[in-house]
Coordinates of C-alpha atoms and ligand atoms in Angstrom, one line a residue:
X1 CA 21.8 -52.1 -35.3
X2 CA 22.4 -50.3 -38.6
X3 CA 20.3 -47.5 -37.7
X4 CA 22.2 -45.9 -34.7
X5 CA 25.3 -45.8 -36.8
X6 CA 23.2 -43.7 -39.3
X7 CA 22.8 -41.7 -36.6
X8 CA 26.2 -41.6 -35.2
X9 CA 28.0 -40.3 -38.1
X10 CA 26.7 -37.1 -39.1
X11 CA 25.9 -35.3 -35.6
X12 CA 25.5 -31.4 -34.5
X13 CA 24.9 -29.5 -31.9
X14 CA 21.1 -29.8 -32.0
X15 CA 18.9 -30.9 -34.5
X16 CA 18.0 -27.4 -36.0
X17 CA 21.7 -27.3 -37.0
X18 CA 21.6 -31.1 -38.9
X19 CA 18.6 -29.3 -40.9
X20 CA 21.0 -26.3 -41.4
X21 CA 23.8 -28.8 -42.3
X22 CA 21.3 -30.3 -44.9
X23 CA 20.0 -27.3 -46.2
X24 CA 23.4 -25.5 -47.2
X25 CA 24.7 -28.8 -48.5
X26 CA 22.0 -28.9 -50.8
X27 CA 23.3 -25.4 -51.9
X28 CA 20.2 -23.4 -50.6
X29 CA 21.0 -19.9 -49.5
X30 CA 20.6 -16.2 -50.7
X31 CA 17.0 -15.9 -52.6
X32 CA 15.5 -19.4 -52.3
X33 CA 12.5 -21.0 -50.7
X34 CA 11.8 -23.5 -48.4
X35 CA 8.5 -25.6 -47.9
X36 CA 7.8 -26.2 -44.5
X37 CA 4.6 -27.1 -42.7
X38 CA 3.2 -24.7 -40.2
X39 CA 2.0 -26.3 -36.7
X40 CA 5.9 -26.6 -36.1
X41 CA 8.2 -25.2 -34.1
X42 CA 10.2 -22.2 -34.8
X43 CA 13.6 -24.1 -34.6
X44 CA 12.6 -25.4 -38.4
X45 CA 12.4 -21.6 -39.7
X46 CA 15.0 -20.4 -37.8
X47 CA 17.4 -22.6 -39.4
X48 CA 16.0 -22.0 -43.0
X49 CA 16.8 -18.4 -42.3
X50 CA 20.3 -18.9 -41.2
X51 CA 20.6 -20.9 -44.1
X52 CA 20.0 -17.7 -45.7
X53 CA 16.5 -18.7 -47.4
X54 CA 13.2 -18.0 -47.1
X55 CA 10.4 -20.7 -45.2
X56 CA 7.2 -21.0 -47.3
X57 CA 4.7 -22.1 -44.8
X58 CA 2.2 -25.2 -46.7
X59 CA -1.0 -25.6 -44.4
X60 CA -1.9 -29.0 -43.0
X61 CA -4.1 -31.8 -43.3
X62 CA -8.2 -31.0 -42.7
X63 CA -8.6 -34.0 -40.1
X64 CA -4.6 -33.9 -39.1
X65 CA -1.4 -32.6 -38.1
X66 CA 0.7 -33.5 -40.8
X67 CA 1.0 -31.2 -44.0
X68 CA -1.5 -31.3 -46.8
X69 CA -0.1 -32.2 -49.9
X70 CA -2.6 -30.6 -51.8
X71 CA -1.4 -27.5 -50.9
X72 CA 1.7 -28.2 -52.4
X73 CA 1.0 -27.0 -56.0
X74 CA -0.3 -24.1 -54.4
X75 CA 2.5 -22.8 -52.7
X76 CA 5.1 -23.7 -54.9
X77 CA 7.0 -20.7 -56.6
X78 CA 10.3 -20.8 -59.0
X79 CA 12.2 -19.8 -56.2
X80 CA 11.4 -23.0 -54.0
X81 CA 14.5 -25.6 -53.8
X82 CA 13.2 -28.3 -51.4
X83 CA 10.4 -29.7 -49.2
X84 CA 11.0 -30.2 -45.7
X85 CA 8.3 -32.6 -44.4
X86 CA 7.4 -33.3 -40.1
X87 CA 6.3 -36.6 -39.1
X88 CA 4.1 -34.6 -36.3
X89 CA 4.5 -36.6 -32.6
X90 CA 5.4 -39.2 -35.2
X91 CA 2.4 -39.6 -37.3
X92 CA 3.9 -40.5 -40.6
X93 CA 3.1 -37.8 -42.9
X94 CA 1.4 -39.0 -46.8
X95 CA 4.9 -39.6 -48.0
X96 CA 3.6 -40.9 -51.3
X97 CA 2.0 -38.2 -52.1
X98 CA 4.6 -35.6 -51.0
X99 CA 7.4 -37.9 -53.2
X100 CA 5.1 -37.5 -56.3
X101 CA 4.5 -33.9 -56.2
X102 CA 8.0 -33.4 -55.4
X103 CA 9.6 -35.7 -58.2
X104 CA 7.3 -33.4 -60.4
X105 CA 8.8 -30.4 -59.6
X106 CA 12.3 -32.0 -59.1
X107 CA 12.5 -30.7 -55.8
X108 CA 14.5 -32.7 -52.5
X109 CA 12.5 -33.8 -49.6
X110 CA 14.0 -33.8 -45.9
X111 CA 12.2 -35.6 -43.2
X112 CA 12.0 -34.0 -40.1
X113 CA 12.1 -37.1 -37.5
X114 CA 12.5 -35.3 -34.2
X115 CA 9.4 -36.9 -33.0
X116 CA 10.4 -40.0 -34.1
X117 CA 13.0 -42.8 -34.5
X118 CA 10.6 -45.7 -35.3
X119 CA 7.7 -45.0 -37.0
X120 CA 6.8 -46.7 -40.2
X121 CA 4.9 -46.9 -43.3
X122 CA 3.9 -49.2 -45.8
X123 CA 6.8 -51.4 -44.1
X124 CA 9.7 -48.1 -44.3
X125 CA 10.7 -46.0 -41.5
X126 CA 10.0 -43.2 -41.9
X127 CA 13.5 -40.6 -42.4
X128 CA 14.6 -43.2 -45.6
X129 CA 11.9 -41.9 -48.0
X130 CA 13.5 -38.4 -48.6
X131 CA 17.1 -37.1 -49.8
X132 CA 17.7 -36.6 -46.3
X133 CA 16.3 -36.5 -42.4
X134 CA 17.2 -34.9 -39.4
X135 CA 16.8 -35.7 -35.7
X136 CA 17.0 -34.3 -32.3
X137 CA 17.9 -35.5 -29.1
X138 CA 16.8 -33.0 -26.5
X139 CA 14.4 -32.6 -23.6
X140 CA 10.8 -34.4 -24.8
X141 CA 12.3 -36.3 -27.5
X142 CA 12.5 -40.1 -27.6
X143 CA 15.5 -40.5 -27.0
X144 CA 17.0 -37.5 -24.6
X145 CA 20.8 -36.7 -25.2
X146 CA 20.8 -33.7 -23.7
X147 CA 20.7 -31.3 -26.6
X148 CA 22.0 -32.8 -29.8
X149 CA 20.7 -33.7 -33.3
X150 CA 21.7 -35.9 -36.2
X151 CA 21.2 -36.0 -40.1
X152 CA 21.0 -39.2 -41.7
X153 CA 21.4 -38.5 -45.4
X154 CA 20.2 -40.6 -48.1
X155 CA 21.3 -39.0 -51.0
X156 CA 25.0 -40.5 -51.5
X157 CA 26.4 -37.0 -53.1
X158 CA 24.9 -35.3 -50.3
X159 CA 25.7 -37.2 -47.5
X160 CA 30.0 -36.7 -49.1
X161 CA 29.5 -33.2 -49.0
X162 CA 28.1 -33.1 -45.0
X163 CA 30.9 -35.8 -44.5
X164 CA 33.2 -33.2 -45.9
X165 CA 32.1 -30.4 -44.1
X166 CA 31.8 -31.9 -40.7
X167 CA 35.6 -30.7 -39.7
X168 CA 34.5 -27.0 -39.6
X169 CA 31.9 -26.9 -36.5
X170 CA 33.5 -26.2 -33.3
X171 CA 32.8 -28.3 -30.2
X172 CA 30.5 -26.1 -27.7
X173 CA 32.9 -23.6 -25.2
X174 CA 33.5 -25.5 -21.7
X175 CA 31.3 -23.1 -20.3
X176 CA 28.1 -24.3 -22.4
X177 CA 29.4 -27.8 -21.6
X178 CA 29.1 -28.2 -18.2
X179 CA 25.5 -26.2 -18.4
X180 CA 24.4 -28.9 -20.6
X181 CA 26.0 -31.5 -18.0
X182 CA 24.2 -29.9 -14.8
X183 CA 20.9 -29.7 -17.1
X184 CA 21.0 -33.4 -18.5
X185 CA 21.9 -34.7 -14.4
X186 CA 18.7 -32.9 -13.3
X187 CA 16.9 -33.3 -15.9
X188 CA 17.1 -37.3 -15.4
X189 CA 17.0 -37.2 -11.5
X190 CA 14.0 -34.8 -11.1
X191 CA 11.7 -35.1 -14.3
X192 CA 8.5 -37.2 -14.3
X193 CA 5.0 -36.3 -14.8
X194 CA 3.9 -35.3 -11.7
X195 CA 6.6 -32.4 -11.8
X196 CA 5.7 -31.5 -14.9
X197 CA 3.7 -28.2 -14.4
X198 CA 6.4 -27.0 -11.1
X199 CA 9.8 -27.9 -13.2
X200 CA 8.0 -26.5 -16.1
X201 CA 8.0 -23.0 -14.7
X202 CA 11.2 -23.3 -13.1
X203 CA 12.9 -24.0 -16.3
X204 CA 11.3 -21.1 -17.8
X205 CA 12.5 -18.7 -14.9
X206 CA 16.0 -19.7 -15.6
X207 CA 16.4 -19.9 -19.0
X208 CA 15.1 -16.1 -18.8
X209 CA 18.1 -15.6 -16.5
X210 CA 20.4 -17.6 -18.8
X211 CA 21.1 -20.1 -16.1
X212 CA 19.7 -23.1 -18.5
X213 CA 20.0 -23.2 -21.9
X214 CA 16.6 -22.9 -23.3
X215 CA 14.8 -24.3 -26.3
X216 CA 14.8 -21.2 -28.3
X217 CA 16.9 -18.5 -29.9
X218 CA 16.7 -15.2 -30.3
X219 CA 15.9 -14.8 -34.2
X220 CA 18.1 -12.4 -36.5
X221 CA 18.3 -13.3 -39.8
X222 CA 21.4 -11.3 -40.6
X223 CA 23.3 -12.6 -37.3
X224 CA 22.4 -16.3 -37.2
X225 CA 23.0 -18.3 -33.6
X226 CA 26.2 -19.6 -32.6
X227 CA 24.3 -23.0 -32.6
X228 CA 24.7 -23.1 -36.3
X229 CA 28.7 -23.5 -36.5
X230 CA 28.4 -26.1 -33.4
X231 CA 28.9 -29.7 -33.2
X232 CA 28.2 -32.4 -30.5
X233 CA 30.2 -32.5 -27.6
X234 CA 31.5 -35.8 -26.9
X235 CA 29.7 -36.7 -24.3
X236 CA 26.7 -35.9 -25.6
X237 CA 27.5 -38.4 -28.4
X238 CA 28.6 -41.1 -26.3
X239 CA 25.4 -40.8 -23.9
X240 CA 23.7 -40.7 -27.4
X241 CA 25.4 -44.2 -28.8
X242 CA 24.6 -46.1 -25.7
X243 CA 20.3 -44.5 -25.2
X244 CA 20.2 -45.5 -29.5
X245 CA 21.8 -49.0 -28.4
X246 CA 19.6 -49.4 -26.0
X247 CA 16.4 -47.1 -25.8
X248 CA 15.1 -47.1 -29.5
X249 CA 13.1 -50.7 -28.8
X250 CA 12.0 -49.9 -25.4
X251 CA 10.6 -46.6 -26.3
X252 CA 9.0 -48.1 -29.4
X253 CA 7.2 -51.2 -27.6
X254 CA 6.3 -48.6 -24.4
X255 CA 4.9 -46.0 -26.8
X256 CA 2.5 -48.4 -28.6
X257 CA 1.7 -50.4 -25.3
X258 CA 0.4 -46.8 -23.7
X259 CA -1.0 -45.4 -27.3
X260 CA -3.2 -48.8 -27.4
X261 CA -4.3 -47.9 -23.2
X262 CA -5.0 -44.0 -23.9
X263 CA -7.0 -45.2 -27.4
X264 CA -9.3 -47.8 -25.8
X265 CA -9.4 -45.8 -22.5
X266 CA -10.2 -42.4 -24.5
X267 CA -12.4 -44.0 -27.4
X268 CA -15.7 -42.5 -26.1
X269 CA -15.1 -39.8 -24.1
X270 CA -17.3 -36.8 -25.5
X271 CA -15.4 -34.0 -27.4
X272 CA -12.5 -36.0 -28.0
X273 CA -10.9 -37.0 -31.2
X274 CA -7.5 -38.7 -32.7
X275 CA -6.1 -36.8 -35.4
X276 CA -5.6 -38.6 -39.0
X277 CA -2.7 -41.0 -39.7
X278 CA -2.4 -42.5 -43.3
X279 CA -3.2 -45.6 -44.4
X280 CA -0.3 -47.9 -43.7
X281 CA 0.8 -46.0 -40.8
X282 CA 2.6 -47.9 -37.9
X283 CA 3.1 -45.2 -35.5
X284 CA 5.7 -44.9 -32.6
X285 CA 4.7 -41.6 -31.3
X286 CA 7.1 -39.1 -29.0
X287 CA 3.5 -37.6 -27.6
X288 CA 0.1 -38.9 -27.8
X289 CA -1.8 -36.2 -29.3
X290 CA -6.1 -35.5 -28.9
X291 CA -7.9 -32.9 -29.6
X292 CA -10.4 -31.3 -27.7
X293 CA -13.0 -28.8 -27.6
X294 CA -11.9 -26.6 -24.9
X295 CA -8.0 -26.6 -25.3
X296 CA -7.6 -23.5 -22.5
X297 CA -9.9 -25.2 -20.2
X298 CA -8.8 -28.8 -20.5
X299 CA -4.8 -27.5 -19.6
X300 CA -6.3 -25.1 -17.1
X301 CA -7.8 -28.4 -15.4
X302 CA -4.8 -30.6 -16.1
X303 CA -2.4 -27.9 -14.5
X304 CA -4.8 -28.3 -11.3
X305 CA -4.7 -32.0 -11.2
X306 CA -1.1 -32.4 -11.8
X307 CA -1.8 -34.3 -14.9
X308 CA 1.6 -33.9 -17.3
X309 CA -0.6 -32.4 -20.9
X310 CA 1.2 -30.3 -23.2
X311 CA 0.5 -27.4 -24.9
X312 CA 2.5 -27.6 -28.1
X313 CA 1.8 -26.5 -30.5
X314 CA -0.3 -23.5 -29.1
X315 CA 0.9 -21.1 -32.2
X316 CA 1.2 -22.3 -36.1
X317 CA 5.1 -21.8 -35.9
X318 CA 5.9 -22.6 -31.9
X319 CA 6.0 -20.6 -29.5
X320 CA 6.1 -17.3 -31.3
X321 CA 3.2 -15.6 -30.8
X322 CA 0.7 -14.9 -33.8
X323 CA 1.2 -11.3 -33.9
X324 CA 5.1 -12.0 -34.5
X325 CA 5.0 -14.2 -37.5
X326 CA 6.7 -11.8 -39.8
X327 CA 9.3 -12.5 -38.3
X328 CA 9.9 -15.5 -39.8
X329 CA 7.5 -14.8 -42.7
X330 CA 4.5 -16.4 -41.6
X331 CA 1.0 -14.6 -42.8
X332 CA -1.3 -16.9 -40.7
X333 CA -4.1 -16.6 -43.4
X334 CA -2.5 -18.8 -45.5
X335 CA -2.7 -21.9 -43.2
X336 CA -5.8 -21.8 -41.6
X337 CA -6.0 -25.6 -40.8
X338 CA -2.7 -25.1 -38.5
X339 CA -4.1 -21.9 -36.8
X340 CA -7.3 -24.3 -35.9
X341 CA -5.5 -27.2 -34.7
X342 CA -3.0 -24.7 -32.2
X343 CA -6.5 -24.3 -30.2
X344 CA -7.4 -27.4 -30.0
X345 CA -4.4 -30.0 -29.7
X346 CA -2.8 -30.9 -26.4
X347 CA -0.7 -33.7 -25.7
X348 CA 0.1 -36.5 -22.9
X349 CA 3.9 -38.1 -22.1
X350 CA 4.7 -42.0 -23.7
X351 CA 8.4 -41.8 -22.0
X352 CA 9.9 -44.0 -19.3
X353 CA 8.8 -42.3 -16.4
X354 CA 5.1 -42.6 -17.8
X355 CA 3.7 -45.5 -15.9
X356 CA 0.2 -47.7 -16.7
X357 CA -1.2 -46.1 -13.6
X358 CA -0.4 -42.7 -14.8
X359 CA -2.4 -43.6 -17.7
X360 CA -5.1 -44.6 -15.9
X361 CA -5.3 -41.5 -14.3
X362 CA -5.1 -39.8 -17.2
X363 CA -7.8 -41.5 -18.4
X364 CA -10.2 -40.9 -15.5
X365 CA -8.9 -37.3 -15.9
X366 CA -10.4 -36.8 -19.6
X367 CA -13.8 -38.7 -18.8
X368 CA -14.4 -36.6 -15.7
X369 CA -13.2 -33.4 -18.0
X370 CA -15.9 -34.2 -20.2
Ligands
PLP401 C1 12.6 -30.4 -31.4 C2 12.3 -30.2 -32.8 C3 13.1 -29.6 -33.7 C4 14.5 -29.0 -33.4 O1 15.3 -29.7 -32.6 P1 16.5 -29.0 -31.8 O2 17.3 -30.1 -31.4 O3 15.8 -28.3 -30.6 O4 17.1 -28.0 -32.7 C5 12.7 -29.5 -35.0 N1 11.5 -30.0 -35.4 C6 10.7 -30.5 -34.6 C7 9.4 -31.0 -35.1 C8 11.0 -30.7 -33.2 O5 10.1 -31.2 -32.4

């Protein structure tokens, strides 16, 4: 399929780094801007500030979890030199809306697909609308590489220059790659949604002591990660050719066989609600996502009954808490919408090890919940 070699040629060490990738070969750096929805995860900033820019955070949609392009024009300064735009758990964000405003202002749009390999809309996947997309292939993705990422650039001059550039990143020390060996091998033999919760706070415990390679880096804007200069190992890539070859399909018809269950199955259950996809939207969605009224109490009974529901995002820019955001620049008054959502979205597993009985389950679990 024409796809995975999109995705085969320009890969990195993980997905923050293809957006780095894109970002310096767009010639961002010193004293620019980046647009970048808040209700993301801080992997997005932090490679916006090793790019040497500055994220502007654009709020998100009243009834969704995608950004609002109205607040576009708002947020817009002289300064800003592209739009990077999340297809959240693979909702397809209002791309014709984001292209307009963005043509206006001549600015570049880069997809952020990490959620997503197959969602659609108006007939297009979703990653060919912008100048460029990036991807990621680790732990709770759809397809799970280990770590890893990929750009897929659509923007000829653009995708030369990354083609050019590709020969500088290093392969990750022998050390890092026999972590990321012993953590793919038990990720695959002991994950599923009943262990959720346990190997949830086992993972946390040793990525504390360093022993697994966690999801987040320390941030330091003047001393960016190692990550950034990295590339895929090889075997990363080749597990990642052969789970393209043959997952993107399954995961696709799996994902909108259990969305269609959870939908029905959830319809009427007080206090719950879908949030907003746009209108043309064919979803394949890495998470199903609800919100609900009691966000603390819902995972506080979900932990209890062993029911796999996840948190994310539980802070506008994931997971650093509110009272941190300068950090990476982020005033939470100015995206309101995102600060809401974080209390009230949780989300449920559409992977392989997610069975129809789970879902019933999950099901019963949300209408006695209620
Ligand atoms: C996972 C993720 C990333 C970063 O991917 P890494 O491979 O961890 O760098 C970026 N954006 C979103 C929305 C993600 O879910």
């Amino acid at each position: 399929m024409q796809a995975d070699q999109d995705l085969l040629q320009l890969t990195y060490y993980r997905g923050r780094v293809a957006l780095h990738a894109i970002l310096r070969g767009l010639g961002i750096g010193a004293g620019d801007e980046v647009a970048t929805q808040a209700f993301t995860c801080v992997a997005v900033p932090e490679a916006i500030l090793a790019a040497g820019a500055r994220p502007v955070y654009l709020d998100i949609e009243a009834d969704g979890v995608n950004l609002d392009p109205d607040d576009i024009p708002r947020k817009l300064t002289p300064r800003t030199r592209a739009i990077i735009v999340q297809h959240t758990f693979g909702i397809p964000a209002n791309m014709p809306a984001i292209l307009s405003l963005a043509a206006q202002q001549g600015l570049p749009v880069i997809e952020d697909c990490c959620h997503t390999l197959a969602s659609k809309l108006h007939g297009q996947p979703v990653g060919s609308f912008g100048a460029a997309a990036f991807y990621s292939f680790e732990w709770g993705k759809p397809v799970v590489a280990g770590l890893g990422g990929s750009a897929r650039v659509n923007d000829p001059q653009l995708k030369e220059t990354l083609l050019a550039r590709r020969a500088a990143y290093r392969i990750p020390a022998r050390s890092e790659r026999w972590k990321l060996a012993l953590q793919y091998s038990l990720h695959a033999l002991l994950y599923r949604p009943s262990l959720y919760w346990p190997l949830k706070s086992a993972f946390r415990s040793l990525s504390r002591l360093g022993i697994a390679r966690g999801n987040y880096n320390a941030l330091d804007a003047d001393r960016p990660a190692e990550d950034f200069s990295l590339a895929m190992a090889d075997p990363q890539r080749r597990r990642l050719a052969r789970k393209l070859a043959s997952g993107v399909a399954s995961h696709a018809d799996r994902s909108r066989r259990l969305a269609c269950r959870l939908i029905s199955g959830l319809r009427d259950v007080r206090g719950i609600r879908f949030p907003a996809a746009p209108s043309g939207a064919e979803p394949v969605l890495a998470r199903f996502p609800i919100q609900v009224d009691d966000k603390l109490r819902t995972l506080a009974l979900a932990r209890k009954q062993n029911i796999e529901l996840a948190e994310w995002y539980a802070t506008p820019v994931h997971p650093l808490p509110v009272d941190q955001g300068g950090v990476i620049g982020l005033d939470p008054e100015v995206c309101p919408r995102a600060m809401q959502r974080t209390g009230e979205i949780v989300s449920l597993p559409l992977h392989e090890r997610v069975s129809e009985r789970h879902i019933d389950r999950v099901i019963e679990f949300f209408h006695k919940a209620a």
